[in-house]
């Protein structure tokens, strides 16, 4: 009974959100668009793929179209690294296949990549890897994040440290400077790493060096 009530409430919320979205999405500031996209991805993942698409698909499409239009038209004021990371994470979490949308977001993210925090750079790399096969395939989408991560890897905490190495191993993208930077940082901070971080680092570094052969 509780589960059935829960689904009814979710259904009522989704209907209200979709009915209001057409008039209000255009008025939302970038922070609101990004936060809503993030929350919507969490909702769709927790609701199940089919149910999530049915309930929230219309709002999802409206949000993607609004963000894409603003980025392509140059009306991107307010889309700072945090907002772009949230949108990219949402794409990765729901395994988006909207290439024009992801391309617009990724290009804007590359423009302000130097402004990203280490966690933001790590999240960007993770999103690219999770979207493997769906994200733009141009080498700039891999070479710039790899170079940026290599230059700032010493600022990463131990959890963030394992993300870029894993991401670029998944993408089969070999960057000697990034490999060397991650290996050096990992050796210096072995005592700080959790068991999970140690295993992820070992696995991803092995993958990176395997691709290098």
PDB file of C-alpha atoms in Angstrom, residues 161-173 179 182-183 186 190 193-212:
ATOM      1  CA  UNK A 161      42.590  10.934  -8.168  1.00  0.00           C
ATOM      2  CA  UNK A 162      41.225   7.584  -9.303  1.00  0.00           C
ATOM      3  CA  UNK A 163      38.485   9.043 -11.525  1.00  0.00           C
ATOM      4  CA  UNK A 164      40.565  10.481 -14.393  1.00  0.00           C
ATOM      5  CA  UNK A 165      42.809   7.440 -14.591  1.00  0.00           C
ATOM      6  CA  UNK A 166      39.759   5.151 -14.737  1.00  0.00           C
ATOM      7  CA  UNK A 167      37.976   7.448 -17.209  1.00  0.00           C
ATOM      8  CA  UNK A 168      40.806   7.642 -19.714  1.00  0.00           C
ATOM      9  CA  UNK A 169      41.467   3.918 -19.431  1.00  0.00           C
ATOM     10  CA  UNK A 170      37.812   3.307 -20.368  1.00  0.00           C
ATOM     11  CA  UNK A 171      38.123   5.781 -23.244  1.00  0.00           C
ATOM     12  CA  UNK A 172      41.348   4.041 -24.348  1.00  0.00           C
ATOM     13  CA  UNK A 173      42.979   7.444 -24.501  1.00  0.00           C
ATOM     14  CA  UNK A 179      49.910   8.686 -16.765  1.00  0.00           C
ATOM     15  CA  UNK A 182      48.816  10.131 -11.721  1.00  0.00           C
ATOM     16  CA  UNK A 183      51.498   7.513 -11.008  1.00  0.00           C
ATOM     17  CA  UNK A 186      49.532   7.917  -6.287  1.00  0.00           C
ATOM     18  CA  UNK A 190      49.455   5.728  -0.887  1.00  0.00           C
ATOM     19  CA  UNK A 193      44.031   6.062  -0.205  1.00  0.00           C
ATOM     20  CA  UNK A 194      41.083   3.868   0.762  1.00  0.00           C
ATOM     21  CA  UNK A 195      41.041   0.252  -0.342  1.00  0.00           C
ATOM     22  CA  UNK A 196      38.560   1.152  -3.094  1.00  0.00           C
ATOM     23  CA  UNK A 197      40.745   4.004  -4.340  1.00  0.00           C
ATOM     24  CA  UNK A 198      43.829   1.768  -4.356  1.00  0.00           C
ATOM     25  CA  UNK A 199      42.080  -0.938  -6.391  1.00  0.00           C
ATOM     26  CA  UNK A 200      40.573   1.582  -8.836  1.00  0.00           C
ATOM     27  CA  UNK A 201      43.945   3.270  -9.314  1.00  0.00           C
ATOM     28  CA  UNK A 202      45.697  -0.038  -9.901  1.00  0.00           C
ATOM     29  CA  UNK A 203      43.040  -1.192 -12.362  1.00  0.00           C
ATOM     30  CA  UNK A 204      42.922   2.043 -14.318  1.00  0.00           C
ATOM     31  CA  UNK A 205      46.687   2.528 -14.454  1.00  0.00           C
ATOM     32  CA  UNK A 206      47.054  -1.050 -15.689  1.00  0.00           C
ATOM     33  CA  UNK A 207      44.493  -0.292 -18.369  1.00  0.00           C
ATOM     34  CA  UNK A 208      46.248   2.909 -19.396  1.00  0.00           C
ATOM     35  CA  UNK A 209      49.620   1.207 -19.743  1.00  0.00           C
ATOM     36  CA  UNK A 210      48.079  -1.758 -21.539  1.00  0.00           C
ATOM     37  CA  UNK A 211      46.651   0.595 -24.165  1.00  0.00           C
ATOM     38  CA  UNK A 212      50.064   2.192 -24.520  1.00  0.00           C
TER      39      UNK A 212
END
